[in-house]
Amino acid sequence: DGGITQSPKYLFRKEGQNVTLSCEQNLNHDAMYWYRQDPGQGLRLIYYSQIVNDFQKGDIAEGYSVSREKKESFPLTVTSAQKNPTAFYLCASSAGTGGNTIYFGEGSWLTVV
Amino acid sequence: KNEVEQSPQNLTAQEGEFITINCSYSVGISALHWLQQHPGGGIVSLFMLSSGKKKHGRLIATINIQEKHSSLHITASHPRDSAVYICAAPTQGGSEKLVFGKGTKLTVNP
């Protein structure tokens, strides 16, 4: 079955460490996204990519980095520069530009201890 | 940038009741999304609509483009419908970037 796989589901990180969240899709989608969700807030866009080897910052990109070396993969690195990294992270993908159904992964819970 | 507002924030219903969740947005859009987030966090796309009405099982979504308003209805609600329902609209025009409402937490009691 086609879908989006995020891993790990739960992750604990010590302050000062970088951590990478994996996102893989087999839907052959061009566009991929990373969102952050905090309690009581809507999802906020961290980074997005509309095509391989290209990505753009979203609304809250500071302290995060991404790569898009393959169409099916869009990993997110939460760096030590991210001041408040404890959150729920969601990866999503869609077929392309304008008015396409968006598909989400199951999300990753990151806790900084 | 589009502003997306949902109401109510929380909704408690008895099994069998008819549910309505509202969403308004500030900028004209190509399509609006309704999403369902399960307690475990995963999100499923329910509808994407640009005009009129769509129906899937007991779920109905409507949109009024002129009034910049959409509603999600659930008929004959069931405890398994308990979830957070989120609407999302493009930041502008046909953009693929979405702005999300804060969600409506629905609890359906047996």
PDB file of C-alpha atoms in Angstrom:
ATOM      1  CA  ASP A   1       0.000   0.000   0.000  1.00  0.00           C
ATOM      2  CA  GLY A   2       1.202   3.504  -0.773  1.00  0.00           C
ATOM      3  CA  GLY A   3       1.816   5.884   2.060  1.00  0.00           C
ATOM      4  CA  ILE A   4       4.194   7.912   4.167  1.00  0.00           C
ATOM      5  CA  THR A   5       6.424   6.351   6.785  1.00  0.00           C
ATOM      6  CA  GLN A   6       7.907   8.412   9.569  1.00  0.00           C
ATOM      7  CA  SER A   7      10.435   7.153  12.065  1.00  0.00           C
ATOM      8  CA  PRO A   8      11.022   7.005  14.883  1.00  0.00           C
ATOM      9  CA  LYS A   9       7.588   7.400  16.477  1.00  0.00           C
ATOM     10  CA  TYR A  10       9.081   8.482  19.807  1.00  0.00           C
ATOM     11  CA  LEU A  11      12.480  10.039  20.343  1.00  0.00           C
ATOM     12  CA  PHE A  12      14.244  11.456  23.351  1.00  0.00           C
ATOM     13  CA  ARG A  13      17.180  13.775  22.893  1.00  0.00           C
ATOM     14  CA  LYS A  14      19.566  15.432  25.268  1.00  0.00           C
ATOM     15  CA  GLU A  15      19.979  19.177  25.040  1.00  0.00           C
ATOM     16  CA  GLY A  16      22.756  20.117  22.650  1.00  0.00           C
ATOM     17  CA  GLN A  17      22.328  17.088  20.403  1.00  0.00           C
ATOM     18  CA  ASN A  18      21.142  17.061  16.824  1.00  0.00           C
ATOM     19  CA  VAL A  19      18.504  14.522  15.858  1.00  0.00           C
ATOM     20  CA  THR A  20      17.225  13.448  12.443  1.00  0.00           C
ATOM     21  CA  LEU A  21      13.636  12.418  11.754  1.00  0.00           C
ATOM     22  CA  SER A  22      13.043  10.180   8.776  1.00  0.00           C
ATOM     23  CA  CYS A  23      10.246  10.572   6.237  1.00  0.00           C
ATOM     24  CA  GLU A  24       9.786   8.237   3.297  1.00  0.00           C
ATOM     25  CA  GLN A  25       6.916   8.142   0.781  1.00  0.00           C
ATOM     26  CA  ASN A  26       6.105   5.661  -1.979  1.00  0.00           C
ATOM     27  CA  LEU A  27       3.311   7.723  -3.510  1.00  0.00           C
ATOM     28  CA  ASN A  28       5.551   9.168  -6.222  1.00  0.00           C
ATOM     29  CA  HIS A  29       4.719  12.656  -4.968  1.00  0.00           C
ATOM     30  CA  ASP A  30       6.821  15.625  -5.966  1.00  0.00           C
ATOM     31  CA  ALA A  31       5.989  17.826  -2.965  1.00  0.00           C
ATOM     32  CA  MET A  32       6.921  17.004   0.620  1.00  0.00           C
ATOM     33  CA  TYR A  33       6.479  18.998   3.810  1.00  0.00           C
ATOM     34  CA  TRP A  34       7.482  19.052   7.449  1.00  0.00           C
ATOM     35  CA  TYR A  35       5.116  20.479  10.043  1.00  0.00           C
ATOM     36  CA  ARG A  36       5.405  21.042  13.740  1.00  0.00           C
ATOM     37  CA  GLN A  37       2.421  20.769  16.078  1.00  0.00           C
ATOM     38  CA  ASP A  38       2.315  22.220  19.585  1.00  0.00           C
ATOM     39  CA  PRO A  39      -0.602  21.927  22.030  1.00  0.00           C
ATOM     40  CA  GLY A  40      -3.398  24.381  21.236  1.00  0.00           C
ATOM     41  CA  GLN A  41      -1.806  25.516  17.978  1.00  0.00           C
ATOM     42  CA  GLY A  42      -2.371  24.705  14.358  1.00  0.00           C
ATOM     43  CA  LEU A  43       0.286  22.896  12.368  1.00  0.00           C
ATOM     44  CA  ARG A  44       3.108  25.179  11.348  1.00  0.00           C
ATOM     45  CA  LEU A  45       5.277  24.682   8.284  1.00  0.00           C
ATOM     46  CA  ILE A  46       8.982  24.118   8.902  1.00  0.00           C
ATOM     47  CA  TYR A  47      10.287  23.302   5.413  1.00  0.00           C
ATOM     48  CA  TYR A  48       8.855  22.138   2.143  1.00  0.00           C
ATOM     49  CA  SER A  49      10.203  20.742  -1.083  1.00  0.00           C
ATOM     50  CA  GLN A  50       8.470  20.796  -4.449  1.00  0.00           C
ATOM     51  CA  ILE A  51      11.104  18.853  -6.338  1.00  0.00           C
ATOM     52  CA  VAL A  52      14.244  16.800  -5.762  1.00  0.00           C
ATOM     53  CA  ASN A  53      17.323  18.791  -4.757  1.00  0.00           C
ATOM     54  CA  ASP A  54      15.263  21.862  -3.934  1.00  0.00           C
ATOM     55  CA  PHE A  55      13.565  23.009  -0.733  1.00  0.00           C
ATOM     56  CA  GLN A  56      12.285  26.220   0.834  1.00  0.00           C
ATOM     57  CA  LYS A  57      11.954  27.509   4.360  1.00  0.00           C
ATOM     58  CA  GLY A  58       8.532  27.596   5.898  1.00  0.00           C
ATOM     59  CA  ASP A  59       7.318  29.811   8.703  1.00  0.00           C
ATOM     60  CA  ILE A  60       9.478  28.348  11.481  1.00  0.00           C
ATOM     61  CA  ALA A  61      12.658  27.062   9.803  1.00  0.00           C
ATOM     62  CA  GLU A  62      15.162  28.396  12.344  1.00  0.00           C
ATOM     63  CA  GLY A  63      17.012  25.572  14.075  1.00  0.00           C
ATOM     64  CA  TYR A  64      16.003  22.967  11.486  1.00  0.00           C
ATOM     65  CA  SER A  65      17.590  21.628   8.309  1.00  0.00           C
ATOM     66  CA  VAL A  66      16.405  19.295   5.546  1.00  0.00           C
ATOM     67  CA  SER A  67      17.656  17.575   2.426  1.00  0.00           C
ATOM     68  CA  ARG A  68      15.889  16.182  -0.645  1.00  0.00           C
ATOM     69  CA  GLU A  69      18.384  13.973  -2.425  1.00  0.00           C
ATOM     70  CA  LYS A  70      15.764  11.451  -3.484  1.00  0.00           C
ATOM     71  CA  LYS A  71      12.142  11.946  -4.495  1.00  0.00           C
ATOM     72  CA  GLU A  72      10.878   9.541  -1.858  1.00  0.00           C
ATOM     73  CA  SER A  73      12.888  10.856   1.101  1.00  0.00           C
ATOM     74  CA  PHE A  74      12.775  14.155   3.022  1.00  0.00           C
ATOM     75  CA  PRO A  75      14.629  13.876   6.351  1.00  0.00           C
ATOM     76  CA  LEU A  76      14.417  16.641   8.937  1.00  0.00           C
ATOM     77  CA  THR A  77      17.282  17.436  11.296  1.00  0.00           C
ATOM     78  CA  VAL A  78      16.445  19.221  14.518  1.00  0.00           C
ATOM     79  CA  THR A  79      19.649  20.985  15.467  1.00  0.00           C
ATOM     80  CA  SER A  80      20.872  22.143  18.848  1.00  0.00           C
ATOM     81  CA  ALA A  81      20.074  25.685  17.692  1.00  0.00           C
ATOM     82  CA  GLN A  82      16.340  24.975  17.916  1.00  0.00           C
ATOM     83  CA  LYS A  83      15.401  26.546  21.236  1.00  0.00           C
ATOM     84  CA  ASN A  84      12.171  24.659  21.856  1.00  0.00           C
ATOM     85  CA  PRO A  85      12.408  21.343  20.020  1.00  0.00           C
ATOM     86  CA  THR A  86       9.983  19.298  22.138  1.00  0.00           C
ATOM     87  CA  ALA A  87       6.966  18.866  19.851  1.00  0.00           C
ATOM     88  CA  PHE A  88       5.068  16.569  17.543  1.00  0.00           C
ATOM     89  CA  TYR A  89       6.463  16.524  14.000  1.00  0.00           C
ATOM     90  CA  LEU A  90       4.441  15.561  10.957  1.00  0.00           C
ATOM     91  CA  CYS A  91       5.670  14.832   7.462  1.00  0.00           C
ATOM     92  CA  ALA A  92       3.311  15.161   4.512  1.00  0.00           C
ATOM     93  CA  SER A  93       3.330  14.884   0.749  1.00  0.00           C
ATOM     94  CA  SER A  94       1.167  15.850  -2.198  1.00  0.00           C
ATOM     95  CA  ALA A  95       1.217  15.325  -5.938  1.00  0.00           C
ATOM     96  CA  GLY A  96       2.233  18.846  -6.843  1.00  0.00           C
ATOM     97  CA  THR A  97       1.123  22.397  -7.104  1.00  0.00           C
ATOM     98  CA  GLY A  98      -2.338  23.705  -6.332  1.00  0.00           C
ATOM     99  CA  GLY A  99      -5.310  21.794  -5.020  1.00  0.00           C
ATOM    100  CA  ASN A 100      -4.000  18.293  -4.435  1.00  0.00           C
ATOM    101  CA  THR A 101      -4.914  15.953  -1.618  1.00  0.00           C
ATOM    102  CA  ILE A 102      -2.281  15.989   1.076  1.00  0.00           C
ATOM    103  CA  TYR A 103      -1.159  12.792   2.778  1.00  0.00           C
ATOM    104  CA  PHE A 104       0.354  12.663   6.249  1.00  0.00           C
ATOM    105  CA  GLY A 105       2.616  10.304   8.093  1.00  0.00           C
ATOM    106  CA  GLU A 106       1.838   9.085  11.606  1.00  0.00           C
ATOM    107  CA  GLY A 107       4.111  11.681  13.173  1.00  0.00           C
ATOM    108  CA  SER A 108       7.128  11.665  15.470  1.00  0.00           C
ATOM    109  CA  TRP A 109       7.104  12.763  19.108  1.00  0.00           C
ATOM    110  CA  LEU A 110      10.375  14.443  20.042  1.00  0.00           C
ATOM    111  CA  THR A 111      11.163  15.146  23.673  1.00  0.00           C
ATOM    112  CA  VAL A 112      14.280  16.973  24.782  1.00  0.00           C
ATOM    113  CA  VAL A 113      15.477  15.916  28.206  1.00  0.00           C
TER     114      VAL A 113
ATOM    115  CA  LYS B   1      -1.494  35.382   4.304  1.00  0.00           C
ATOM    116  CA  ASN B   2      -4.652  33.409   4.883  1.00  0.00           C
ATOM    117  CA  GLU B   3      -6.142  33.308   8.358  1.00  0.00           C
ATOM    118  CA  VAL B   4      -8.099  30.164   9.181  1.00  0.00           C
ATOM    119  CA  GLU B   5     -10.510  30.107  12.113  1.00  0.00           C
ATOM    120  CA  GLN B   6     -12.416  27.086  13.376  1.00  0.00           C
ATOM    121  CA  SER B   7     -15.315  26.803  15.765  1.00  0.00           C
ATOM    122  CA  PRO B   8     -16.033  25.417  18.198  1.00  0.00           C
ATOM    123  CA  GLN B   9     -12.687  24.521  19.793  1.00  0.00           C
ATOM    124  CA  ASN B  10     -14.236  21.673  21.748  1.00  0.00           C
ATOM    125  CA  LEU B  11     -17.443  19.787  21.118  1.00  0.00           C
ATOM    126  CA  THR B  12     -19.067  17.047  23.165  1.00  0.00           C
ATOM    127  CA  ALA B  13     -22.002  15.119  21.762  1.00  0.00           C
ATOM    128  CA  GLN B  14     -24.101  12.076  22.514  1.00  0.00           C
ATOM    129  CA  GLU B  15     -24.021   9.155  20.151  1.00  0.00           C
ATOM    130  CA  GLY B  16     -26.437   9.682  17.285  1.00  0.00           C
ATOM    131  CA  GLU B  17     -26.348  13.472  17.324  1.00  0.00           C
ATOM    132  CA  PHE B  18     -25.767  15.592  14.232  1.00  0.00           C
ATOM    133  CA  ILE B  19     -22.437  17.436  14.429  1.00  0.00           C
ATOM    134  CA  THR B  20     -21.379  20.651  12.704  1.00  0.00           C
ATOM    135  CA  ILE B  21     -17.876  22.120  12.728  1.00  0.00           C
ATOM    136  CA  ASN B  22     -17.245  25.473  11.087  1.00  0.00           C
ATOM    137  CA  CYS B  23     -14.243  26.935   9.313  1.00  0.00           C
ATOM    138  CA  SER B  24     -13.750  30.430   7.924  1.00  0.00           C
ATOM    139  CA  TYR B  25     -10.812  31.799   6.001  1.00  0.00           C
ATOM    140  CA  SER B  26      -9.760  35.260   4.926  1.00  0.00           C
ATOM    141  CA  VAL B  27      -8.262  34.883   1.439  1.00  0.00           C
ATOM    142  CA  GLY B  28      -9.855  33.391  -1.659  1.00  0.00           C
ATOM    143  CA  ILE B  29      -8.633  29.855  -2.242  1.00  0.00           C
ATOM    144  CA  SER B  30      -8.533  27.071  -4.828  1.00  0.00           C
ATOM    145  CA  ALA B  31      -9.476  24.296  -2.412  1.00  0.00           C
ATOM    146  CA  LEU B  32     -10.053  23.736   1.277  1.00  0.00           C
ATOM    147  CA  HIS B  33      -8.990  20.642   3.178  1.00  0.00           C
ATOM    148  CA  TRP B  34     -10.706  18.869   6.056  1.00  0.00           C
ATOM    149  CA  LEU B  35      -8.483  16.555   8.067  1.00  0.00           C
ATOM    150  CA  GLN B  36      -9.008  14.178  10.958  1.00  0.00           C
ATOM    151  CA  GLN B  37      -6.364  13.680  13.624  1.00  0.00           C
ATOM    152  CA  HIS B  38      -6.599  10.535  15.713  1.00  0.00           C
ATOM    153  CA  PRO B  39      -5.611  10.442  19.404  1.00  0.00           C
ATOM    154  CA  GLY B  40      -2.294   8.833  18.458  1.00  0.00           C
ATOM    155  CA  GLY B  41      -1.456  11.846  16.310  1.00  0.00           C
ATOM    156  CA  GLY B  42      -1.784  10.511  12.768  1.00  0.00           C
ATOM    157  CA  ILE B  43      -3.717  12.699  10.344  1.00  0.00           C
ATOM    158  CA  VAL B  44      -6.023  11.530   7.586  1.00  0.00           C
ATOM    159  CA  SER B  45      -7.338  13.684   4.780  1.00  0.00           C
ATOM    160  CA  LEU B  46     -11.152  13.597   4.757  1.00  0.00           C
ATOM    161  CA  PHE B  47     -12.055  16.030   2.016  1.00  0.00           C
ATOM    162  CA  MET B  48     -10.603  18.501  -0.376  1.00  0.00           C
ATOM    163  CA  LEU B  49     -13.245  20.726  -1.905  1.00  0.00           C
ATOM    164  CA  SER B  50     -13.356  23.843  -3.996  1.00  0.00           C
ATOM    165  CA  SER B  51     -17.116  24.292  -4.386  1.00  0.00           C
ATOM    166  CA  GLY B  52     -20.468  22.921  -3.312  1.00  0.00           C
ATOM    167  CA  LYS B  53     -20.668  19.784  -1.250  1.00  0.00           C
ATOM    168  CA  LYS B  54     -18.937  16.433  -0.868  1.00  0.00           C
ATOM    169  CA  LYS B  55     -20.170  13.374   0.995  1.00  0.00           C
ATOM    170  CA  HIS B  56     -18.356  10.316   2.234  1.00  0.00           C
ATOM    171  CA  GLY B  57     -20.362   7.947   4.370  1.00  0.00           C
ATOM    172  CA  ARG B  58     -21.702   9.911   7.339  1.00  0.00           C
ATOM    173  CA  LEU B  59     -19.421  12.869   6.664  1.00  0.00           C
ATOM    174  CA  ILE B  60     -20.511  15.842   4.599  1.00  0.00           C
ATOM    175  CA  ALA B  61     -18.398  18.881   3.776  1.00  0.00           C
ATOM    176  CA  THR B  62     -19.757  22.075   2.285  1.00  0.00           C
ATOM    177  CA  ILE B  63     -18.083  25.247   1.147  1.00  0.00           C
ATOM    178  CA  ASN B  64     -19.364  28.720   0.306  1.00  0.00           C
ATOM    179  CA  ILE B  65     -16.678  30.450  -1.726  1.00  0.00           C
ATOM    180  CA  GLN B  66     -18.343  33.875  -1.616  1.00  0.00           C
ATOM    181  CA  GLU B  67     -18.635  33.822   2.163  1.00  0.00           C
ATOM    182  CA  LYS B  68     -15.229  32.130   2.628  1.00  0.00           C
ATOM    183  CA  HIS B  69     -16.778  29.544   4.900  1.00  0.00           C
ATOM    184  CA  SER B  70     -16.874  25.784   5.085  1.00  0.00           C
ATOM    185  CA  SER B  71     -18.654  23.326   7.339  1.00  0.00           C
ATOM    186  CA  LEU B  72     -18.045  19.700   8.207  1.00  0.00           C
ATOM    187  CA  HIS B  73     -21.102  17.721   9.247  1.00  0.00           C
ATOM    188  CA  ILE B  74     -21.255  14.295  10.836  1.00  0.00           C
ATOM    189  CA  THR B  75     -24.601  12.534  10.774  1.00  0.00           C
ATOM    190  CA  ALA B  76     -25.530   9.868  13.341  1.00  0.00           C
ATOM    191  CA  SER B  77     -22.328  10.475  15.291  1.00  0.00           C
ATOM    192  CA  HIS B  78     -20.552   7.525  16.897  1.00  0.00           C
ATOM    193  CA  PRO B  79     -17.871   7.308  19.612  1.00  0.00           C
ATOM    194  CA  ARG B  80     -15.349   6.258  16.949  1.00  0.00           C
ATOM    195  CA  ASP B  81     -15.802   9.725  15.396  1.00  0.00           C
ATOM    196  CA  SER B  82     -14.040  11.182  18.448  1.00  0.00           C
ATOM    197  CA  ALA B  83     -10.986  12.960  17.090  1.00  0.00           C
ATOM    198  CA  VAL B  84      -9.633  16.401  16.299  1.00  0.00           C
ATOM    199  CA  TYR B  85     -10.955  17.825  13.053  1.00  0.00           C
ATOM    200  CA  ILE B  86      -8.788  20.363  11.280  1.00  0.00           C
ATOM    201  CA  CYS B  87      -9.461  22.587   8.313  1.00  0.00           C
ATOM    202  CA  ALA B  88      -6.669  23.942   6.162  1.00  0.00           C
ATOM    203  CA  ALA B  89      -6.503  26.442   3.314  1.00  0.00           C
ATOM    204  CA  PRO B  90      -3.727  27.493   0.948  1.00  0.00           C
ATOM    205  CA  THR B  91      -1.715  30.493   2.094  1.00  0.00           C
ATOM    206  CA  GLN B  92      -2.742  32.205  -1.136  1.00  0.00           C
ATOM    207  CA  GLY B  93      -4.343  31.302  -4.431  1.00  0.00           C
ATOM    208  CA  GLY B  94      -3.333  27.887  -5.685  1.00  0.00           C
ATOM    209  CA  SER B  95      -0.347  27.569  -3.411  1.00  0.00           C
ATOM    210  CA  GLU B  96       0.511  24.140  -2.094  1.00  0.00           C
ATOM    211  CA  LYS B  97       1.474  25.700   1.262  1.00  0.00           C
ATOM    212  CA  LEU B  98      -1.359  25.345   3.753  1.00  0.00           C
ATOM    213  CA  VAL B  99      -2.485  27.341   6.758  1.00  0.00           C
ATOM    214  CA  PHE B 100      -4.156  25.197   9.387  1.00  0.00           C
ATOM    215  CA  GLY B 101      -6.906  25.956  11.845  1.00  0.00           C
ATOM    216  CA  LYS B 102      -6.268  25.059  15.474  1.00  0.00           C
ATOM    217  CA  GLY B 103      -8.667  22.150  15.274  1.00  0.00           C
ATOM    218  CA  THR B 104     -11.942  21.135  16.865  1.00  0.00           C
ATOM    219  CA  LYS B 105     -11.739  18.381  19.437  1.00  0.00           C
ATOM    220  CA  LEU B 106     -14.856  16.219  19.138  1.00  0.00           C
ATOM    221  CA  THR B 107     -15.865  13.767  21.838  1.00  0.00           C
ATOM    222  CA  VAL B 108     -18.851  11.532  21.171  1.00  0.00           C
ATOM    223  CA  ASN B 109     -20.158   9.754  24.249  1.00  0.00           C
ATOM    224  CA  PRO B 110     -22.034   6.440  24.023  1.00  0.00           C
TER     225      PRO B 110
END
